[in-house]
XYZ file of C-alpha atoms in Angstrom:
720
model
C -28.038 33.865 -14.931
C -25.556 34.224 -12.059
C -22.698 31.729 -11.888
C -22.496 29.504 -8.831
C -19.275 27.594 -9.603
C -16.031 29.142 -10.825
C -15.658 26.229 -13.232
C -12.451 25.250 -15.031
C -12.508 23.341 -18.287
C -10.031 20.717 -17.054
C -11.973 20.281 -13.810
C -14.955 19.059 -15.823
C -12.651 16.740 -17.779
C -11.162 15.327 -14.554
C -14.602 14.627 -13.065
C -15.667 13.041 -16.349
C -12.576 10.807 -16.278
C -13.355 9.585 -12.756
C -16.933 8.721 -13.726
C -15.813 6.877 -16.862
C -13.130 4.785 -15.113
C -15.651 3.739 -12.462
C -18.068 2.735 -15.214
C -15.329 0.749 -16.976
C -14.490 -0.992 -13.710
C -18.174 -1.827 -13.214
C -18.137 -3.394 -16.694
C -15.464 -5.817 -15.474
C -17.650 -6.728 -12.493
C -21.080 -6.697 -14.164
C -20.942 -6.664 -17.951
C -24.585 -5.776 -18.556
C -24.745 -2.848 -16.125
C -21.379 -1.573 -17.349
C -22.409 -1.532 -21.007
C -25.658 0.288 -20.228
C -23.795 2.921 -18.223
C -21.174 3.329 -20.961
C -23.881 4.038 -23.524
C -25.622 6.424 -21.122
C -22.330 8.225 -20.369
C -21.551 8.917 -24.036
C -25.184 9.847 -24.732
C -25.121 12.455 -21.947
C -21.842 13.969 -23.221
C -23.132 14.178 -26.792
C -26.502 15.608 -25.703
C -24.799 18.266 -23.561
C -22.521 19.089 -26.497
C -25.489 19.586 -28.825
C -27.241 21.841 -26.298
C -24.049 23.859 -25.771
C -23.661 24.311 -29.532
C -27.285 25.407 -29.930
C -26.982 27.927 -27.080
C -23.537 29.169 -28.220
C -21.781 28.258 -24.973
C -18.373 27.906 -26.547
C -16.341 27.252 -23.372
C -18.664 24.509 -22.207
C -18.689 23.010 -25.707
C -14.876 23.002 -25.767
C -14.807 21.321 -22.350
C -17.236 18.631 -23.534
C -15.135 17.982 -26.642
C -12.137 17.501 -24.345
C -14.212 15.150 -22.167
C -15.229 13.072 -25.168
C -11.670 12.914 -26.526
C -10.206 11.869 -23.192
C -13.054 9.360 -22.745
C -12.300 7.591 -26.025
C -8.577 7.373 -25.191
C -9.314 6.132 -21.665
C -11.728 3.496 -22.955
C -9.102 2.144 -25.343
C -6.241 2.123 -22.818
C -8.411 0.503 -20.133
C -9.347 -2.403 -22.389
C -5.760 -2.789 -23.612
C -4.330 -2.814 -20.058
C -6.977 -5.275 -18.861
C -6.603 -7.792 -21.668
C -2.814 -7.635 -22.137
C -1.746 -7.600 -18.475
C -0.424 -11.157 -18.857
C 1.588 -11.635 -22.032
C 2.336 -15.293 -21.173
C -0.456 -17.650 -20.127
C 0.551 -19.892 -17.228
C -1.050 -22.631 -15.178
C -1.539 -21.360 -11.618
C 0.955 -23.176 -9.412
C 2.693 -24.823 -12.353
C 6.480 -25.272 -12.372
C 8.262 -22.826 -14.685
C 11.793 -21.612 -15.314
C 12.222 -17.850 -15.005
C 15.099 -15.731 -16.314
C 15.538 -12.009 -15.709
C 17.555 -9.157 -14.234
C 17.229 -8.143 -10.593
C 15.452 -4.799 -10.527
C 14.718 -4.519 -6.784
C 15.540 -6.454 -3.625
C 13.537 -6.454 -0.416
C 15.520 -6.426 2.824
C 14.276 -7.759 6.172
C 16.864 -7.557 8.952
C 19.730 -8.312 6.620
C 17.938 -11.168 4.844
C 16.194 -11.262 1.506
C 12.402 -11.342 1.524
C 12.061 -11.349 -2.255
C 13.637 -10.030 -5.449
C 11.894 -8.511 -8.447
C 13.041 -9.328 -11.969
C 12.632 -7.137 -15.035
C 13.087 -8.210 -18.651
C 11.888 -11.638 -17.566
C 11.348 -14.772 -19.603
C 8.972 -17.589 -18.648
C 10.143 -20.892 -20.130
C 11.945 -18.839 -22.759
C 8.940 -16.638 -23.624
C 9.424 -12.918 -23.027
C 7.074 -11.507 -20.394
C 5.951 -7.905 -20.092
C 6.093 -6.431 -16.622
C 8.046 -7.723 -13.649
C 8.205 -11.054 -11.831
C 8.502 -11.226 -8.051
C 10.533 -14.180 -6.803
C 9.823 -15.260 -3.213
C 12.355 -17.696 -1.781
C 11.168 -20.418 0.569
C 14.457 -20.277 2.489
C 14.310 -17.913 5.461
C 18.010 -17.090 5.844
C 19.390 -15.830 2.554
C 21.957 -13.068 3.284
C 21.047 -9.771 1.637
C 24.439 -9.472 -0.062
C 23.868 -12.761 -1.928
C 22.522 -10.724 -4.862
C 23.154 -7.267 -6.274
C 20.999 -5.008 -8.424
C 21.580 -5.824 -12.077
C 22.456 -9.498 -11.493
C 20.981 -11.964 -13.935
C 18.974 -14.757 -12.315
C 17.659 -18.095 -13.507
C 15.290 -19.845 -11.110
C 12.677 -22.615 -11.231
C 9.595 -22.756 -9.021
C 5.819 -22.536 -8.788
C 4.467 -19.598 -10.775
C 1.248 -17.675 -10.203
C -0.200 -14.974 -12.441
C -1.343 -11.991 -10.355
C -4.896 -11.011 -11.228
C -5.407 -7.345 -12.048
C -9.020 -7.537 -10.842
C -9.386 -10.147 -8.123
C -12.617 -10.716 -6.201
C -14.019 -7.525 -7.748
C -11.115 -5.472 -6.403
C -8.401 -3.823 -8.468
C -4.895 -4.758 -7.375
C -3.679 -1.167 -7.578
C -0.331 -1.675 -5.823
C 0.630 -4.488 -8.195
C -0.406 -2.389 -11.182
C 1.705 0.569 -10.034
C 4.758 -1.619 -9.469
C 4.101 -3.469 -12.743
C 4.484 -6.839 -10.995
C 2.476 -9.386 -12.970
C 3.674 -12.775 -11.716
C 4.877 -14.278 -8.432
C 7.261 -17.231 -8.334
C 7.746 -19.324 -5.188
C 11.080 -21.103 -5.332
C 13.836 -22.663 -3.286
C 17.160 -20.852 -3.239
C 18.771 -24.160 -4.219
C 16.998 -23.901 -7.582
C 18.402 -20.428 -8.281
C 21.608 -19.457 -10.058
C 23.185 -16.138 -11.023
C 23.755 -15.695 -14.753
C 25.565 -13.218 -16.956
C 23.482 -10.272 -18.050
C 23.815 -6.820 -19.535
C 21.505 -4.523 -17.536
C 20.339 -1.266 -19.073
C 22.017 2.080 -18.424
C 19.392 3.299 -15.946
C 19.581 0.092 -13.923
C 23.393 0.284 -13.832
C 23.189 3.864 -12.563
C 20.648 2.869 -9.899
C 22.816 -0.076 -8.811
C 25.922 2.112 -8.505
C 23.965 4.777 -6.595
C 22.496 2.173 -4.238
C 25.903 0.689 -3.465
C 27.424 4.137 -2.935
C 24.689 5.357 -0.580
C 24.683 2.215 1.570
C 28.471 2.323 1.862
C 28.557 6.026 2.773
C 25.489 6.288 5.038
C 25.099 2.756 6.363
C 22.495 0.192 5.408
C 19.529 1.906 7.100
C 20.032 5.550 6.115
C 21.566 4.632 2.769
C 18.377 2.749 1.916
C 16.277 5.765 2.979
C 18.349 8.076 0.760
C 18.103 5.650 -2.160
C 14.331 5.408 -1.640
C 13.916 9.199 -1.693
C 16.050 9.630 -4.810
C 14.624 6.740 -6.844
C 11.211 5.961 -5.347
C 12.153 2.301 -4.768
C 10.841 1.361 -1.301
C 11.543 -2.380 -1.503
C 14.997 -2.064 0.125
C 13.629 0.103 2.925
C 13.806 -1.182 6.489
C 10.280 -2.070 7.652
C 10.749 -0.385 11.038
C 11.647 2.919 9.349
C 8.677 2.627 7.002
C 6.277 1.880 9.870
C 7.479 4.772 12.046
C 7.327 7.290 9.205
C 3.829 6.041 8.337
C 2.511 6.354 11.898
C 3.892 9.878 12.248
C 2.262 10.799 8.917
C 5.347 11.619 6.865
C 5.519 8.346 4.945
C 5.137 10.296 1.695
C 8.719 11.600 2.004
C 10.061 8.047 1.686
C 9.027 7.886 -1.962
C 9.792 10.312 -4.744
C 6.877 12.689 -4.329
C 5.703 15.976 -5.722
C 7.657 17.657 -2.933
C 10.909 16.191 -4.220
C 10.138 17.003 -7.847
C 9.197 20.561 -6.861
C 12.478 20.973 -5.011
C 14.354 19.427 -7.929
C 12.685 21.622 -10.579
C 12.953 24.739 -8.408
C 16.663 24.169 -7.801
C 17.268 23.712 -11.531
C 15.377 26.896 -12.402
C 17.249 28.844 -9.721
C 20.593 27.645 -11.083
C 19.665 28.382 -14.704
C 18.479 31.894 -13.810
C 21.741 32.587 -12.003
C 23.568 31.474 -15.151
C 21.481 34.007 -17.173
C 19.916 31.329 -19.394
C 16.940 32.640 -21.423
C 13.408 31.497 -20.593
C 12.918 29.210 -23.617
C 16.176 27.410 -22.856
C 15.169 27.165 -19.175
C 11.875 25.568 -20.141
C 13.526 23.107 -22.546
C 16.319 22.073 -20.172
C 14.081 21.611 -17.118
C 11.484 19.701 -19.170
C 14.107 17.343 -20.602
C 15.662 16.690 -17.183
C 12.247 16.083 -15.587
C 11.387 13.545 -18.295
C 14.695 11.736 -17.690
C 14.088 11.835 -13.941
C 10.611 10.318 -14.424
C 12.184 7.453 -16.374
C 14.905 7.039 -13.740
C 12.473 6.706 -10.814
C 10.090 4.421 -12.664
C 7.283 6.763 -13.792
C 5.476 6.846 -10.412
C 2.146 8.669 -10.189
C 3.354 11.460 -7.896
C 6.394 12.177 -10.070
C 4.347 12.274 -13.267
C 1.808 14.556 -11.584
C 4.417 16.970 -10.254
C 6.384 16.944 -13.516
C 3.314 17.643 -15.663
C 2.208 20.451 -13.351
C 5.701 21.969 -13.311
C 6.021 21.809 -17.102
C 2.545 23.298 -17.566
C 3.244 26.102 -15.075
C 6.541 26.947 -16.775
C 4.843 26.955 -20.178
C 2.095 29.301 -18.981
C 4.585 31.698 -17.376
C 6.730 31.575 -20.490
C 3.838 33.061 -22.456
C 3.257 35.725 -19.816
C -0.063 34.310 -18.626
C -1.252 33.709 -15.072
C -0.966 30.113 -13.936
C -4.006 28.348 -12.491
C -3.003 25.570 -10.113
C -6.390 23.829 -10.082
C -6.433 23.627 -13.896
C -2.853 22.341 -13.918
C -3.731 19.683 -11.348
C -6.818 18.564 -13.292
C -4.844 18.474 -16.542
C -2.135 16.284 -15.022
C -4.803 14.075 -13.427
C -6.733 13.636 -16.683
C -3.655 12.906 -18.798
C -2.311 10.360 -16.308
C -5.670 8.641 -15.929
C -6.215 8.499 -19.683
C -2.862 6.733 -20.091
C -3.166 4.494 -16.993
C -6.838 4.174 -15.917
C -6.186 1.581 -13.203
C -4.151 4.094 -11.205
C -7.449 5.501 -9.924
C -7.517 2.511 -7.549
C -3.928 2.953 -6.315
C -3.280 4.618 -2.963
C -0.101 6.473 -4.001
C -1.838 8.059 -6.983
C -4.787 9.197 -4.878
C -2.578 10.448 -2.043
C -0.525 12.521 -4.454
C -3.440 14.245 -6.158
C -5.616 14.612 -3.064
C -2.838 16.287 -1.094
C -2.381 18.929 -3.800
C -6.155 19.302 -4.112
C -6.329 20.007 -0.375
C -3.500 22.500 -0.687
C -5.354 24.362 -3.440
C -8.732 24.289 -1.709
C -7.843 24.995 1.916
C -4.425 26.603 2.293
C -5.369 30.160 1.273
C -8.478 30.540 3.496
C -6.715 28.872 6.446
C -3.692 31.119 6.018
C -5.903 34.225 5.755
C -7.754 33.216 8.922
C -4.467 32.812 10.777
C -3.260 36.184 9.556
C -6.455 37.829 10.850
C -5.664 36.618 14.374
C -2.142 38.045 14.007
C -0.196 34.831 13.482
C 3.047 35.739 11.655
C 3.119 34.944 7.957
C 6.209 32.727 8.266
C 4.216 30.494 10.638
C 0.799 30.790 8.992
C 1.895 29.740 5.502
C 3.617 26.417 6.293
C 1.081 25.575 9.005
C -1.886 26.156 6.682
C -0.196 24.021 4.018
C 0.409 21.060 6.345
C -3.097 21.260 7.836
C -4.620 21.397 4.333
C -2.685 18.359 3.139
C -3.455 16.402 6.329
C -7.197 17.075 6.054
C -7.321 16.245 2.347
C -5.560 12.895 2.710
C -7.695 11.647 5.627
C -10.302 9.881 3.386
C -7.609 8.057 1.387
C -5.631 7.063 4.476
C -8.750 5.891 6.311
C -10.055 3.877 3.350
C -6.827 2.109 2.334
C -5.078 1.775 5.699
C -8.012 1.878 8.112
C -6.176 4.477 10.174
C -5.719 8.217 10.557
C -2.406 9.743 11.661
C -3.296 12.171 14.451
C -0.092 14.204 14.571
C 0.724 14.237 10.864
C 0.268 17.986 10.366
C 2.530 18.764 13.346
C 5.404 16.506 12.321
C 5.112 17.502 8.673
C 5.567 21.079 9.848
C 8.564 20.195 12.014
C 10.360 17.685 9.812
C 9.679 18.697 6.209
C 12.178 21.595 6.230
C 14.901 19.260 7.539
C 13.988 16.499 5.071
C 13.858 18.997 2.177
C 17.336 20.291 3.003
C 18.594 16.716 3.309
C 17.086 15.825 -0.075
C 18.729 18.851 -1.736
C 21.990 17.853 -0.076
C 21.803 14.348 -1.553
C 20.896 15.710 -4.993
C 24.088 17.775 -4.953
C 26.296 15.322 -3.068
C 25.554 12.218 -5.147
C 27.128 13.456 -8.420
C 29.943 15.168 -6.472
C 30.775 11.903 -4.707
C 30.943 10.020 -8.009
C 33.031 12.692 -9.744
C 35.561 13.274 -6.948
C 35.467 9.803 -5.318
C 34.626 11.097 -1.854
C 31.887 9.998 0.553
C 32.160 12.892 2.990
C 29.254 14.973 1.531
C 26.977 11.920 1.610
C 27.912 11.142 5.216
C 27.102 14.716 6.243
C 23.713 14.559 4.518
C 23.003 11.238 6.219
C 23.012 13.055 9.558
C 19.706 14.649 8.539
C 18.124 11.198 8.373
C 19.624 10.269 11.735
C 17.886 13.262 13.361
C 14.616 12.504 11.536
C 14.817 8.858 12.579
C 15.297 9.839 16.219
C 12.272 12.168 16.205
C 9.962 9.751 14.381
C 11.076 6.912 16.657
C 9.875 8.882 19.673
C 6.751 10.228 17.977
C 5.543 6.818 16.736
C 5.035 5.685 20.332
C 2.956 8.689 21.386
C -0.583 7.797 22.530
C -3.164 7.788 19.717
C -0.472 8.489 17.097
C -2.492 6.320 14.715
C -6.258 6.046 15.208
C -7.976 3.020 13.650
C -11.243 3.685 11.841
C -13.881 1.630 10.105
C -13.577 2.770 6.521
C -16.132 2.803 3.729
C -16.066 3.967 0.133
C -18.496 6.792 1.035
C -15.482 8.561 2.538
C -14.640 9.781 -0.953
C -17.840 11.862 -0.975
C -15.852 14.256 1.183
C -13.987 15.570 -1.851
C -16.951 17.154 -3.644
C -17.942 18.566 -0.242
C -14.472 20.034 0.144
C -14.956 21.750 -3.210
C -18.417 23.028 -2.273
C -17.114 24.887 0.781
C -14.017 26.187 -1.041
C -13.361 29.574 -2.616
C -14.219 28.094 -6.026
C -17.898 27.973 -5.085
C -19.250 31.483 -5.554
C -21.809 32.563 -2.955
C -22.787 35.958 -1.531
C -20.708 36.953 1.490
C -23.663 36.685 3.833
C -24.163 33.054 2.850
C -20.553 31.957 3.322
C -21.229 30.888 6.880
C -24.295 28.958 5.684
C -22.222 27.042 3.124
C -19.635 26.298 5.775
C -22.248 24.920 8.175
C -23.829 22.828 5.417
C -20.412 21.489 4.504
C -19.599 20.584 8.110
C -22.966 18.880 8.493
C -22.383 16.797 5.357
C -18.878 15.913 6.491
C -20.324 14.731 9.808
C -22.850 12.546 8.015
C -20.043 10.886 6.082
C -17.592 10.541 8.973
C -19.998 9.153 11.610
C -20.159 5.677 9.954
C -16.352 5.604 9.901
C -15.740 6.211 13.600
C -13.216 3.988 15.335
C -14.394 0.486 16.066
C -12.637 -2.373 17.822
C -15.338 -5.007 17.355
C -15.154 -7.441 14.418
C -18.100 -7.446 11.979
C -21.063 -9.549 13.112
C -21.143 -11.609 9.911
C -17.843 -13.317 10.808
C -18.719 -14.002 14.453
C -18.034 -17.456 15.948
C -15.845 -18.598 13.108
C -12.384 -19.791 12.142
C -10.551 -18.059 9.288
C -7.557 -20.107 8.039
C -4.623 -17.931 6.941
C -3.133 -18.884 3.598
C 0.548 -18.572 4.496
C 3.371 -20.672 3.126
C 4.691 -23.289 5.615
C 2.332 -21.788 8.151
C -0.710 -23.175 9.952
C -2.335 -20.094 11.447
C -5.988 -19.326 12.176
C -7.935 -16.227 13.110
C -10.558 -17.223 15.685
C -13.501 -14.848 16.042
C -15.472 -15.516 19.207
C -16.102 -12.998 21.989
C -12.939 -11.289 20.757
C -10.260 -12.093 18.176
C -7.564 -14.696 18.844
C -4.746 -15.568 16.452
C -3.575 -19.134 16.937
C -0.736 -20.946 15.158
C 2.743 -20.673 13.681
C 2.363 -17.017 12.534
C 5.284 -17.105 10.109
C 3.590 -15.297 7.227
C 2.601 -12.033 8.923
C 1.744 -10.200 5.642
C -0.817 -12.931 4.869
C -2.259 -12.622 8.381
C -2.445 -8.823 8.086
C -4.210 -9.135 4.746
C -6.880 -11.421 6.250
C -7.512 -9.129 9.227
C -7.805 -6.024 7.043
C -10.031 -7.819 4.546
C -12.597 -8.639 7.232
C -12.379 -5.299 9.060
C -10.611 -6.611 12.167
C -8.689 -3.792 13.898
C -7.838 -5.316 17.246
C -6.421 -8.695 18.315
C -6.971 -9.860 21.879
C -4.338 -12.607 21.951
C -1.737 -14.238 19.759
C -1.060 -17.816 20.888
C 2.088 -19.132 19.254
C 3.151 -22.693 18.580
C 6.722 -21.362 18.570
C 8.475 -18.002 19.049
C 11.702 -17.802 17.043
C 13.818 -14.796 16.096
C 12.256 -14.692 12.627
C 8.699 -14.804 14.012
C 9.542 -12.151 16.606
C 10.949 -9.824 13.933
C 7.859 -10.296 11.780
C 5.529 -9.586 14.706
C 7.419 -6.482 15.931
C 5.326 -4.136 13.769
C 2.173 -6.239 13.689
C 1.546 -5.962 17.446
C 1.266 -2.172 17.151
C -0.637 -2.115 13.875
C -3.399 -4.344 15.297
C -3.261 -3.321 18.972
C -2.406 -6.818 20.194
C -3.153 -7.167 23.920
C -0.772 -10.042 24.561
C 1.356 -12.787 23.066
C 1.375 -16.167 24.763
C 3.830 -19.016 24.161
C 4.926 -22.059 26.132
C 8.336 -21.980 27.787
C 9.728 -24.948 25.840
C 8.926 -23.360 22.432
C 9.989 -19.774 23.238
C 13.508 -18.807 22.161
C 15.355 -15.935 23.816
C 16.217 -14.458 20.406
C 12.516 -14.464 19.523
C 11.655 -12.576 22.687
C 14.433 -10.047 22.041
C 13.265 -9.552 18.436
C 9.928 -8.176 19.659
C 11.823 -5.099 20.879
C 9.797 -2.700 23.011
C 6.688 -4.859 23.102
C 6.331 -6.007 26.714
C 3.051 -7.961 26.783
C 4.611 -11.382 26.211
C 3.599 -14.137 28.637
C 4.510 -17.730 29.309
C 1.614 -20.141 28.909
C 2.545 -21.782 32.185
C 2.002 -18.493 34.065
C -0.826 -16.895 32.089
C -3.076 -19.349 30.183
C -5.818 -18.020 27.920
C -9.495 -18.612 28.601
C -11.083 -21.277 26.362
C -7.628 -22.405 25.192
C -5.861 -25.580 26.391
C -2.366 -26.726 25.618
C -1.903 -30.184 24.045
C 1.104 -32.268 25.036
C 2.436 -35.656 24.040
C 4.655 -36.562 26.920
C 6.747 -33.423 27.425
C 6.497 -32.310 23.793
C 4.296 -29.382 22.776
C 1.905 -30.416 19.983
C -0.650 -27.614 19.727
C -3.708 -26.044 21.335
C -7.439 -26.652 21.551
C -9.994 -23.833 21.500
C -13.464 -24.422 22.993
C -16.288 -22.490 21.343
C -18.636 -24.706 23.382
C -18.618 -28.191 24.867
C -19.756 -29.614 21.522
C -17.510 -27.459 19.285
C -13.790 -27.704 20.004
C -11.013 -26.772 17.583
C -7.630 -28.516 17.570
C -4.800 -26.453 16.049
C -1.433 -28.092 15.338
C 1.719 -26.525 13.942
C 3.218 -26.915 10.488
C 5.714 -29.540 11.686
C 3.248 -31.526 13.853
C 1.196 -34.541 12.720
C -2.216 -34.523 14.333
C -2.120 -38.328 14.291
C 0.491 -38.039 17.064
C -1.967 -36.216 19.335
C -3.169 -38.278 22.322
C -6.334 -40.203 21.462
C -8.336 -38.708 24.333
C -7.803 -35.266 22.791
C -8.801 -36.391 19.284
C -12.021 -37.928 20.560
C -12.991 -34.661 22.271
C -12.537 -32.314 19.287
C -14.832 -31.731 16.315
C -12.597 -29.584 14.111
C -8.895 -29.879 13.203
C -6.794 -27.081 11.692
C -3.702 -28.657 10.130
C -1.395 -28.522 7.116
C -2.726 -31.672 5.410
C -5.195 -34.505 5.895
C -3.411 -37.705 6.977
C -6.098 -40.356 6.343
C -7.207 -40.698 9.950
C -10.279 -39.767 12.031
C -12.329 -39.233 8.889
C -15.485 -38.310 10.819
C -14.034 -34.951 11.876
C -13.972 -31.680 9.931
C -10.585 -30.587 8.602
C -9.365 -27.117 7.607
C -6.160 -27.716 5.645
C -3.604 -25.918 3.526
C -3.070 -28.801 1.112
C -5.804 -29.909 -1.344
C -8.225 -32.796 -0.940
C -6.926 -36.248 -1.768
C -3.283 -35.173 -1.492
C -2.357 -38.450 0.210
C -5.176 -40.606 -1.127
C -8.402 -40.854 0.867
C -10.780 -37.925 1.118
C -12.665 -37.408 4.406
C -16.345 -36.612 4.519
C -15.668 -32.971 5.469
C -12.467 -31.255 4.416
C -12.092 -27.619 3.388
C -8.796 -26.651 1.837
C -7.193 -23.278 1.143
C -5.726 -24.847 -1.990
C -9.188 -25.877 -3.218
C -11.514 -23.272 -1.739
C -9.240 -20.204 -1.641
C -9.739 -17.903 1.335
C -12.803 -18.872 3.355
C -14.557 -18.508 6.706
C -15.703 -21.586 8.604
C -18.788 -20.877 10.750
C -18.298 -23.150 13.757
C -21.864 -23.675 14.968
C -23.497 -24.161 11.562
C -20.598 -25.799 9.727
C -21.189 -23.323 6.888
C -18.387 -22.140 4.588
C -18.339 -18.494 3.494
C -16.054 -17.982 0.498
């Protein structure tokens, strides 16, 4: 019988791993269905193994044995990771004392957003994983702490759920952050500690790079060398993401490939024998993986590099697809939850696209007489861009239009800059000079200038309505690849079938600016700290409130598939709020920001940067919205869904009991921080729980009690 697929053993194992992890995840969501599918999965593998043995198909039998072995390991590690994610049981929101060593610090315009502690203790009990400490104070200078400092702090502790609302928290799992502590800086003190060797090296490198290259470019260099993006300036991260080269900001396969290739080149020049080359490069790659925190892309690239070197050492031909599938299967068997993490998927899908598409695209370009030195890098960037579209669209709800072009233009410069830092960093430490690092930093300055211009090009980032069916593109990519064996005359048929299937998958994901119908005519309270903000879904989408916690607001909008905001109506525009909104207005295509003149600060307006659609309420009021005053003091806004359904929104620092009585008698719904035992006939959407100050009104819905929810205005229904 003629073969149709040029099958690899490890390809079958990789597919089997994906199926098993999805089944295990389903078990966490629906125990009965998951158990049935587990039994069916193992029964199919065993049955296929028996048939293969009876028919003497040795290669298939070997592949199935591998599948079964990997499946058993994956099953064990999945259950272990799920049930031991929290080594210390805590009461959600309870007050605890935390001790640990600062592992990362997050910078926002020279102020600390949060710090992450490793080696932490919770009330004296050792905790596995890391603890993120978020300070309630807004103005903590970034140089207050340093990497490696010991910290003791008391605050409200929350255990982060690995599977929350039937979704895997992949980013938290990758970063190994298992708890979040909300604390006041006044309750924090620096303690003596003895950080590990790797952390001391990272701290010294971070300090050196920021001193030599400046805070912005030093943080970029540190991010590329260590994979730690927490110190990265948010503007840099946003611009690189829009242009489609965000992958260079973390330690990726590109960096590991450059690193391993440079080592091999040096060892060959020194006439080191092949076995010694293999041993030295392998040992250094393992150390580098430990240094950068064992990220998915680094593990993938390191495993593939080691496997390729081992194959070449024995004089055999390397097979990139097999190497990729081997690295994928090993990583997934050890860390099954990485299948739900965007960085892991981006890393493997980009290489998959390179393997599947680059050769045929390059050959096509060569046939139309495009020079090889242009065809090869162009085919590689196009292949990677196409292969990462499903992941980007699903996780970020956007596709970067010009990514292949700017990858082609900037990757050579960034690669040279990375090599320069690899060489310059040890030289600078050995000879106590910063000149090589300063020279390398110029590469980032040029890259920053280009990405800054490119990020404002029209349609640089196209928003799409994503769905999990996007991932069906990957088997289709394989079907139309060179690994699917068809007669030459039918190649065009397979291509047309593939394009038709791709169209069927992509059509439901076309760009949409309208919010989903199920959340129409509703108010969605945003669960932000010290923040009373609401997303109002009516004819369009209006954001109304303090808007201090922009990450929380972004999370709500993405959760409910909202891609465009018509208006943001602010209770106050300060410098901090302006800085937080500077990226948000582009990410969600905000038409305008409106604020009253007496609550708008000049520093807040300046912090919005290039965004020009900011209006004074007095000159440009919003339809259906009315400003509420008490004397000359701004108190909040009302929003009229209809004559019988009017929402009153007050800020975090405003008591709704101070609102003029004629306003209170006209509204039916109040969005506020807490219920104040007044006007009990109204409906209240609050941050604080019921009964916080005593009496409980007839209708109160609290973020503290109900979690995230949608309030349907006309029916009074709550959708959790």
